[in-house]
Short mmCIF file of C-alpha atoms in Angstrom, two decimals:
data_model
loop_
_atom_site.label_atom_id
_atom_site.label_comp_id
_atom_site.label_asym_id
_atom_site.label_seq_id
_atom_site.Cartn_x
_atom_site.Cartn_y
_atom_site.Cartn_z
CA MET A 28 -0.07 -0.12 -0.07
CA TRP A 29 2.55 2.41 0.85
CA ASP A 30 4.49 1.67 -2.27
CA PHE A 31 1.26 2.61 -4.16
CA ILE A 32 0.72 5.83 -2.32
CA GLY A 33 4.45 6.94 -2.78
CA THR A 34 4.55 6.25 -6.50
CA LYS A 35 0.95 8.02 -6.80
CA LEU A 36 2.31 11.14 -4.76
CA ASN A 37 5.51 11.13 -6.96
CA ASP A 38 3.31 10.92 -10.03
CA PHE A 39 1.34 13.76 -8.66
CA ILE A 40 4.30 15.84 -7.79
CA THR A 41 5.89 15.56 -11.48
CA TYR A 42 2.37 16.58 -12.86
CA THR A 43 2.39 20.08 -10.75
CA GLY A 44 2.71 23.31 -12.67
CA PHE A 45 5.98 23.55 -10.47
CA ALA A 46 7.48 20.86 -11.86
CA CYS A 47 6.51 21.44 -15.56
CA GLY A 48 6.97 25.13 -15.64
CA GLU A 49 9.61 26.65 -17.36
CA TRP A 50 10.91 30.32 -17.15
CA SER A 51 8.99 31.20 -20.63
CA ASN A 52 5.83 30.26 -19.01
CA TYR A 53 6.27 32.74 -15.95
CA ILE A 54 7.37 35.42 -18.35
CA MET A 55 3.81 35.07 -20.17
CA ILE A 56 2.22 34.95 -16.77
CA LEU A 57 3.86 38.29 -15.88
CA VAL A 58 2.72 39.80 -19.23
CA GLY A 59 -0.61 38.67 -18.35
CA ILE A 60 -0.61 40.73 -15.02
CA PHE A 61 0.65 43.40 -16.74
CA PHE A 62 -2.25 43.53 -19.25
CA ILE A 63 -4.51 43.44 -16.25
CA TRP A 64 -2.65 46.03 -14.55
CA LEU A 65 -3.26 48.28 -17.63
CA ALA A 66 -6.57 47.74 -17.79
CA ILE A 67 -7.40 48.37 -13.74
CA LYS A 68 -4.95 51.37 -12.89
CA LYS A 69 -4.55 52.87 -16.32
CA ASP A 70 -8.02 52.34 -17.69
CA PHE A 71 -6.81 51.10 -20.92
CA GLU A 72 -9.79 49.33 -22.70
CA PRO A 73 -10.82 47.02 -19.61
CA LEU A 74 -13.42 45.33 -21.50
CA LEU A 75 -10.79 43.71 -23.49
CA LEU A 76 -7.30 43.79 -21.72
CA ILE A 77 -8.85 42.04 -18.23
CA PRO A 78 -9.99 38.97 -20.42
CA ILE A 79 -6.92 38.89 -22.60
CA GLY A 80 -4.50 39.37 -19.77
CA PHE A 81 -6.40 36.37 -17.34
CA GLY A 82 -6.31 34.59 -20.63
CA ILE A 83 -2.62 34.69 -21.03
CA ILE A 84 -1.99 33.75 -17.37
CA LEU A 85 -4.67 30.85 -18.06
CA GLY A 86 -3.15 29.80 -21.21
CA ASN A 87 0.28 29.57 -19.64
CA ILE A 88 -0.26 27.47 -16.65
CA PRO A 89 2.17 24.77 -17.11
CA PHE A 90 0.81 21.01 -16.98
CA LYS A 91 1.54 17.83 -18.25
CA SER A 92 -1.26 16.07 -20.39
CA VAL A 93 -2.78 12.74 -19.10
CA GLY A 94 -5.91 12.89 -20.87
CA LEU A 95 -7.61 15.14 -18.55
CA GLU A 96 -8.74 17.41 -21.72
CA ILE A 97 -7.79 20.56 -19.87
CA GLY A 98 -5.60 22.28 -22.55
CA LEU A 99 -6.79 24.88 -25.02
CA TYR A 100 -5.77 22.63 -28.10
CA GLU A 101 -7.15 19.35 -26.34
CA ASP A 102 -10.04 17.68 -28.09
CA ASN A 103 -13.48 17.86 -26.12
CA ALA A 104 -11.83 20.43 -23.58
CA VAL A 105 -14.08 23.01 -22.60
CA LEU A 106 -11.35 25.64 -23.61
CA ASN A 107 -10.88 24.06 -26.76
CA PHE A 108 -14.85 24.14 -27.50
CA PHE A 109 -14.49 28.13 -26.60
CA TYR A 110 -11.63 28.49 -28.70
CA SER A 111 -13.38 27.00 -31.91
CA GLY A 112 -15.13 30.64 -31.88
CA VAL A 113 -11.86 31.87 -32.91
CA LYS A 114 -10.00 29.11 -34.93
CA GLU A 115 -13.31 28.93 -37.10
CA GLY A 116 -13.85 32.60 -37.31
CA TRP A 117 -17.33 33.25 -36.30
CA TYR A 118 -16.63 35.37 -32.87
CA PRO A 119 -15.66 38.49 -35.03
CA PRO A 120 -19.02 38.59 -37.07
CA LEU A 121 -20.96 38.34 -33.93
CA VAL A 122 -18.77 41.33 -32.65
CA PHE A 123 -19.45 43.02 -35.76
CA LEU A 124 -23.19 42.54 -35.14
CA GLY A 125 -22.93 44.32 -31.39
CA ILE A 126 -20.88 46.96 -33.43
CA GLY A 127 -23.48 47.68 -35.76
CA ALA A 128 -26.51 47.44 -33.57
CA MET A 129 -24.34 50.29 -31.37
CA THR A 130 -23.17 52.60 -34.10
CA ASP A 131 -24.81 55.62 -35.33
CA PHE A 132 -23.92 56.45 -39.04
CA THR A 133 -25.27 59.86 -38.62
CA ALA A 134 -22.58 61.85 -38.72
CA LEU A 135 -21.30 59.60 -41.74
CA LEU A 136 -24.40 60.21 -43.62
CA ALA A 137 -24.12 64.17 -42.82
CA ASN A 138 -20.63 64.52 -44.31
CA PRO A 139 -20.25 61.64 -46.67
CA LYS A 140 -16.73 63.23 -48.05
CA LEU A 141 -15.41 61.99 -44.68
CA LEU A 142 -15.73 58.37 -45.85
CA LEU A 143 -12.63 59.14 -47.65
CA VAL A 144 -10.69 59.66 -44.60
CA GLY A 145 -11.68 56.31 -43.09
CA GLY A 146 -10.60 55.04 -46.52
CA ALA A 147 -7.23 56.62 -46.57
CA ALA A 148 -6.08 55.54 -42.90
CA GLN A 149 -6.28 52.07 -44.33
CA PHE A 150 -3.17 52.99 -46.30
CA GLY A 151 -1.16 51.63 -42.98
CA ILE A 152 -2.35 48.35 -43.82
CA PHE A 153 -0.89 47.91 -47.44
CA GLY A 154 2.21 49.64 -46.25
CA ALA A 155 2.74 47.17 -43.60
CA TYR A 156 1.73 44.34 -45.77
CA MET A 157 4.78 45.35 -48.10
CA ILE A 158 6.98 45.73 -45.37
CA ALA A 159 6.02 42.45 -43.84
CA LEU A 160 6.78 40.99 -47.37
CA ALA A 161 10.22 42.55 -47.25
CA LEU A 162 10.97 41.24 -43.96
CA GLY A 163 10.42 37.51 -45.41
CA PHE A 164 6.99 36.80 -44.04
CA GLU A 165 4.78 34.95 -46.45
CA PRO A 166 1.97 36.89 -48.40
CA ASN A 167 -0.62 34.99 -46.02
CA GLN A 168 1.03 35.64 -42.92
CA ALA A 169 2.00 39.40 -43.94
CA ALA A 170 -1.74 39.83 -44.73
CA GLY A 171 -2.85 39.04 -41.08
CA ILE A 172 0.29 40.98 -39.74
CA ALA A 173 -0.77 44.34 -41.78
CA ILE A 174 -4.54 44.46 -40.86
CA ILE A 175 -3.18 45.44 -37.37
CA GLY A 176 -2.85 48.95 -38.80
CA GLY A 177 -6.57 48.95 -38.77
CA ALA A 178 -6.91 49.00 -34.87
CA ASP A 179 -9.45 46.58 -35.10
CA GLY A 180 -9.50 43.28 -33.21
CA PRO A 181 -12.15 41.57 -34.30
CA THR A 182 -11.26 41.92 -37.96
CA ALA A 183 -7.55 40.79 -37.10
CA ILE A 184 -8.74 37.86 -35.25
CA PHE A 185 -11.05 36.77 -38.51
CA LEU A 186 -8.46 37.44 -41.38
CA SER A 187 -5.26 35.72 -39.38
CA SER A 188 -7.72 32.74 -38.60
CA LYS A 189 -8.03 32.26 -42.36
CA LEU A 190 -4.80 33.01 -43.46
CA SER A 191 -2.05 32.86 -40.98
CA PRO A 192 -3.39 30.70 -37.82
CA ASN A 193 -0.13 30.14 -36.46
CA LEU A 194 0.44 33.77 -35.82
CA MET A 195 -3.22 34.56 -34.62
CA GLY A 196 -2.26 34.83 -31.12
CA ALA A 197 0.56 37.13 -31.78
CA ILE A 198 -1.72 39.22 -34.27
CA ALA A 199 -4.55 39.62 -32.04
CA VAL A 200 -2.69 40.51 -28.80
CA CYS A 201 -0.79 43.00 -30.89
CA ALA A 202 -4.19 44.55 -32.20
CA TYR A 203 -5.95 45.05 -28.81
CA SER A 204 -2.73 46.22 -27.35
CA TYR A 205 -2.48 48.94 -29.85
CA MET A 206 -6.05 49.76 -29.59
CA ALA A 207 -5.61 50.10 -26.08
CA LEU A 208 -2.64 52.42 -26.76
CA VAL A 209 -4.59 54.77 -28.85
CA PRO A 210 -4.48 57.61 -26.34
CA VAL A 211 -0.81 56.99 -25.86
CA ILE A 212 0.32 56.69 -29.64
CA GLN A 213 -1.68 59.11 -31.75
CA PRO A 214 -1.47 62.58 -29.99
CA PHE A 215 2.22 63.10 -30.84
CA PHE A 216 1.75 62.49 -34.52
CA MET A 217 -1.38 64.62 -34.60
CA LYS A 218 0.32 67.51 -33.04
CA LEU A 219 3.34 66.68 -35.41
CA LEU A 220 1.48 67.06 -38.61
CA THR A 221 -0.69 70.03 -38.00
CA THR A 222 -0.03 73.41 -37.09
CA ASN A 223 -1.77 75.82 -34.42
CA LYS A 224 -4.09 77.46 -37.28
CA GLU A 225 -5.12 74.14 -38.53
CA ARG A 226 -5.88 72.77 -34.97
CA VAL A 227 -8.49 75.74 -34.44
CA ILE A 228 -10.62 75.11 -37.61
CA ARG A 229 -14.05 75.13 -36.78
CA MET A 230 -16.37 72.94 -38.66
CA LYS A 231 -19.90 73.76 -39.98
CA PRO A 232 -22.77 72.14 -37.81
CA MET A 233 -24.06 68.79 -39.51
CA ARG A 234 -27.16 68.72 -41.48
CA HIS A 235 -30.25 66.73 -40.00
CA VAL A 236 -30.27 63.01 -41.43
CA SER A 237 -33.55 61.69 -41.79
CA GLN A 238 -34.80 58.30 -40.39
CA THR A 239 -35.57 57.09 -43.85
CA GLU A 240 -32.01 57.86 -44.58
CA ARG A 241 -30.85 56.07 -41.67
CA ILE A 242 -32.84 53.12 -42.69
CA ILE A 243 -31.64 52.83 -46.46
CA PHE A 244 -27.85 53.05 -45.55
CA PRO A 245 -27.09 49.47 -44.05
CA ILE A 246 -29.08 47.87 -46.75
CA ILE A 247 -27.22 50.42 -49.51
CA GLY A 248 -23.79 49.86 -47.71
CA LEU A 249 -24.13 46.08 -47.62
CA LEU A 250 -25.04 46.19 -51.33
CA MET A 251 -22.29 48.57 -52.57
CA THR A 252 -19.61 46.89 -50.37
CA THR A 253 -20.21 42.81 -50.80
CA LEU A 254 -20.94 43.07 -54.67
CA ILE A 255 -17.40 44.57 -54.74
CA ILE A 256 -15.64 42.39 -52.15
CA PRO A 257 -17.86 39.42 -51.47
CA SER A 258 -15.01 37.99 -49.06
CA GLY A 259 -16.21 40.75 -46.60
CA LEU A 260 -19.70 39.59 -46.45
CA PRO A 261 -19.22 37.92 -42.80
CA LEU A 262 -17.77 40.93 -41.35
CA LEU A 263 -19.46 43.71 -43.48
CA GLY A 264 -23.21 41.66 -43.62
CA MET A 265 -23.43 41.24 -39.60
CA LEU A 266 -22.43 45.16 -39.31
CA PHE A 267 -25.11 46.54 -41.54
CA PHE A 268 -27.79 43.78 -40.16
CA GLY A 269 -27.21 45.12 -36.71
CA ASN A 270 -27.49 48.64 -37.82
CA LEU A 271 -30.65 48.02 -39.73
CA LEU A 272 -32.12 46.31 -36.47
CA LYS A 273 -31.07 49.60 -34.61
CA GLU A 274 -32.14 51.95 -37.07
CA SER A 275 -35.70 50.55 -38.50
CA THR A 276 -37.03 51.52 -34.76
CA LYS A 277 -38.82 47.73 -34.89
CA THR A 278 -36.77 45.61 -33.69
CA THR A 279 -35.41 47.62 -30.68
CA ARG A 280 -35.38 44.55 -28.26
CA LEU A 281 -32.97 42.52 -31.04
CA ALA A 282 -30.69 45.61 -31.37
CA LYS A 283 -30.22 45.92 -27.46
CA THR A 284 -29.49 42.13 -27.34
CA ALA A 285 -27.11 42.33 -29.85
CA GLY A 286 -25.03 45.43 -28.74
CA SER A 287 -25.38 44.49 -24.89
CA ALA A 288 -25.71 41.08 -23.64
CA LEU A 289 -24.65 39.17 -26.76
CA ASN A 290 -21.76 41.38 -27.40
CA ASP A 291 -20.51 41.25 -23.83
CA ILE A 292 -20.45 37.46 -24.04
CA VAL A 293 -18.55 37.24 -27.23
CA VAL A 294 -16.13 39.86 -26.44
CA MET A 295 -15.45 38.13 -23.24
CA LEU A 296 -14.91 34.75 -24.54
CA LEU A 297 -13.26 36.14 -27.41
CA GLY A 298 -10.42 38.15 -25.25
CA LEU A 299 -10.08 34.88 -22.74
CA THR A 300 -9.38 32.45 -25.68
CA VAL A 301 -7.22 34.71 -27.67
CA GLY A 302 -5.32 35.53 -24.57
CA CYS A 303 -5.14 31.31 -23.70
CA SER A 304 -3.80 30.77 -27.25
CA THR A 305 -0.59 32.74 -26.26
CA GLN A 306 1.58 30.11 -25.06
CA ALA A 307 4.96 30.86 -24.45
CA SER A 308 6.39 28.09 -26.80
CA GLU A 309 4.60 30.05 -29.91
CA PHE A 310 4.54 33.29 -28.70
CA LEU A 311 8.07 34.13 -27.47
CA THR A 312 9.93 34.00 -30.76
CA SER A 313 11.36 36.52 -32.80
CA ASP A 314 8.45 36.60 -35.30
CA THR A 315 6.15 38.02 -32.30
CA ILE A 316 8.72 40.93 -32.03
CA LYS A 317 8.59 41.85 -35.68
CA ILE A 318 4.77 41.29 -35.59
CA PHE A 319 4.18 44.07 -32.84
CA ALA A 320 7.30 46.25 -34.65
CA LEU A 321 5.21 46.19 -37.85
CA GLY A 322 1.72 46.45 -36.01
CA ALA A 323 3.20 49.99 -34.43
CA PHE A 324 4.05 50.72 -37.81
CA ALA A 325 1.08 49.95 -39.42
CA PHE A 326 -0.79 51.79 -36.73
CA ILE A 327 1.40 54.81 -36.90
CA ILE A 328 1.06 55.20 -40.96
CA ALA A 329 -3.10 54.91 -40.87
CA THR A 330 -3.06 57.42 -38.33
CA CYS A 331 -0.70 59.81 -40.09
CA SER A 332 -2.45 58.80 -43.53
CA GLY A 333 -5.84 60.09 -41.97
CA VAL A 334 -4.42 63.42 -41.01
CA CYS A 335 -2.36 64.07 -44.11
CA PHE A 336 -5.34 63.30 -46.23
CA VAL A 337 -7.41 65.58 -44.63
CA LYS A 338 -4.71 68.20 -45.14
CA LEU A 339 -4.95 67.47 -48.83
CA MET A 340 -8.70 67.80 -48.92
CA ASN A 341 -8.36 71.13 -47.23
CA LEU A 342 -6.46 72.57 -50.39
CA PHE A 343 -9.50 71.76 -52.76
CA LEU A 344 -12.28 72.86 -50.19
CA PRO A 345 -13.49 76.41 -49.98
CA LYS A 346 -12.67 78.33 -46.93
CA ASP A 347 -16.22 78.22 -45.04
CA LYS A 348 -16.28 74.20 -45.67
CA LYS A 349 -12.49 73.22 -44.17
CA ILE A 350 -12.17 70.13 -42.48
CA ASN A 351 -10.14 70.15 -38.94
CA PRO A 352 -7.14 67.94 -39.59
CA LEU A 353 -7.47 66.60 -36.24
CA ILE A 354 -10.16 64.39 -36.82
CA GLY A 355 -8.12 62.36 -39.53
CA ASN A 356 -6.85 60.23 -36.69
CA ALA A 357 -10.13 58.84 -36.31
CA GLY A 358 -9.95 56.86 -39.40
CA VAL A 359 -9.00 53.91 -37.83
CA SER A 360 -11.70 51.79 -36.28
CA ALA A 361 -11.02 52.18 -32.83
CA VAL A 362 -14.53 53.45 -31.86
CA PRO A 363 -15.25 55.61 -30.34
CA MET A 364 -11.87 56.16 -28.37
CA ALA A 365 -10.09 57.66 -31.57
CA ALA A 366 -13.08 60.29 -31.86
CA ARG A 367 -12.69 61.34 -28.42
CA ILE A 368 -8.91 61.83 -28.66
CA SER A 369 -9.61 64.05 -31.84
CA HIS A 370 -12.21 66.03 -29.70
CA ASN A 371 -10.12 66.52 -26.58
CA MET A 372 -7.40 67.59 -28.61
CA GLY A 373 -9.45 70.08 -30.03
CA LEU A 374 -10.61 71.51 -26.93
CA GLN A 375 -7.07 71.87 -25.82
CA TYR A 376 -6.40 74.57 -28.53
CA ASP A 377 -10.18 75.79 -28.67
CA LYS A 378 -12.31 75.44 -25.69
CA HIS A 379 -15.30 76.03 -27.73
CA ASN A 380 -14.42 73.57 -30.64
CA TYR A 381 -16.40 70.43 -30.38
CA LEU A 382 -15.05 67.94 -32.80
CA LEU A 383 -16.60 64.57 -31.63
CA MET A 384 -19.71 64.33 -33.67
CA HIS A 385 -17.61 65.38 -36.63
CA ALA A 386 -14.77 62.78 -35.80
CA MET A 387 -17.30 60.08 -35.62
CA ALA A 388 -17.89 60.38 -39.30
CA PRO A 389 -14.24 59.09 -40.10
CA ASN A 390 -14.31 56.93 -37.09
CA VAL A 391 -17.10 54.52 -38.29
CA ALA A 392 -15.74 54.86 -41.70
CA GLY A 393 -12.61 52.94 -40.71
CA VAL A 394 -14.96 50.43 -39.13
CA ILE A 395 -15.99 50.05 -42.72
CA GLY A 396 -12.74 50.46 -44.22
CA SER A 397 -11.14 48.00 -42.08
CA ALA A 398 -13.71 45.12 -43.12
CA ILE A 399 -13.24 46.07 -46.77
CA ALA A 400 -9.62 45.90 -46.50
CA ALA A 401 -9.74 42.36 -44.77
CA GLY A 402 -12.14 41.26 -47.22
CA ALA A 403 -9.95 42.48 -50.30
CA LEU A 404 -6.85 40.67 -48.43
CA LEU A 405 -8.84 37.37 -48.04
CA GLY A 406 -10.22 37.44 -51.89
CA PHE A 407 -7.07 38.11 -53.30
CA LEU A 408 -4.55 35.70 -51.26
CA ASN A 409 -7.48 32.82 -50.28
#
C-alpha cells in the first residue's frame, strides 16, 4: 500500500505546474498580469485587456497532459470548445453584429466625404503588408500582420484565422494592445503633422439626417461593399444587419440584445481564448517581436495617413468648408476612442470647438474600411 501511495504521490508532484513549468511560462504570466494592471490602473480598454490578460495567465499555466482534456488544444476540452469560435472565425462576425447595433452612422451620412478619410487610414494596412513581405513573411502571414493597422481586433482575428492561424495569438494580442494604446500613440503624430492654425478650424454644424436615410444606409452600404468584395460578407453583412436592427425602430429589443448582452458574452470569450492561445512556446519568438514592430508601424502610418489626407482635402475645399485635420486620426476603427482623442485635442486649442460628432464620421468609416480591406486581402490571397 505504501509503495502505491508513494508512487502516486511522486506522479502527482511531477504533474504539478511547478514541476512542468519553464521560465518562458512565467514570463508570459507576468505579461498577463501587466495587461490586467494596464486595464485596472490605467483604464486602458478594461473590457478587452482584463479577459486577454487573464487568458494569457490561464493559457500559460504549465501542466503535463495525461488525458484530462483541460488544454486549449485538446479535443473535448471546455477551453477548446470556446476556442473554436476564434479558430473557425465566428466570434468576429458576432462582434460586428454588436458594433452595428451600437453604431450611429448619422455623422457619416451628414458629411459623406469624410468616408474618404476612413479609407485613407487603410494605407497603413497595405504599407505594412509590403514591409512584412520584405522582412520575409509569407504573403498570407503578411496580410494577417498588416491588418493590425486598422486598429480593429475582431477583423485581425477573422483574417488571421483564415490566412495565418499559426500567428493568430500574436496578431490578436498585438491588435488589441494597440487599440488600448490609441490615447498614447496618436496625439504625438497629430501634433507633429498639424499647425496651430489648422487645429482651431471650426467645422460647420452637421445637417439633419432623416430616419429614412438611416434605414436605407445599411441596405445600400451592404450592396455597395459586398457586391464588389464578396469575401467581406461575414463582417460587413453582420455590421449592416446590426445597424438595420437599430435604425428600423421596429426591432429595438433585438438591437439591444445584440449590442449589449450578446456582444458582452462574445467579447469576453473572445478575449479570454485569444489570451489562452499565447502559449510561451509559440508566442516568445523573433516573429512575435517583428509582428509587434510592424503592428506599431501600420498603426502609425494609418494615423498619419488620415491626418495628411484631411490636409490634402483642405487644399480643394472652400474656406467655409475646411475640415479640422485633428479628426483625421479617427480614420482607424477604434470606436469611439479615436474620435474622443480628436475631440479632446481640439478642446486643448479651442475650448469651444467640439469635434466629437465630426470625428465620428471617419471613425465609423474606418470600421467599414478595415472590414473591406480584410475582405480584399482574403479574396486576393485565399
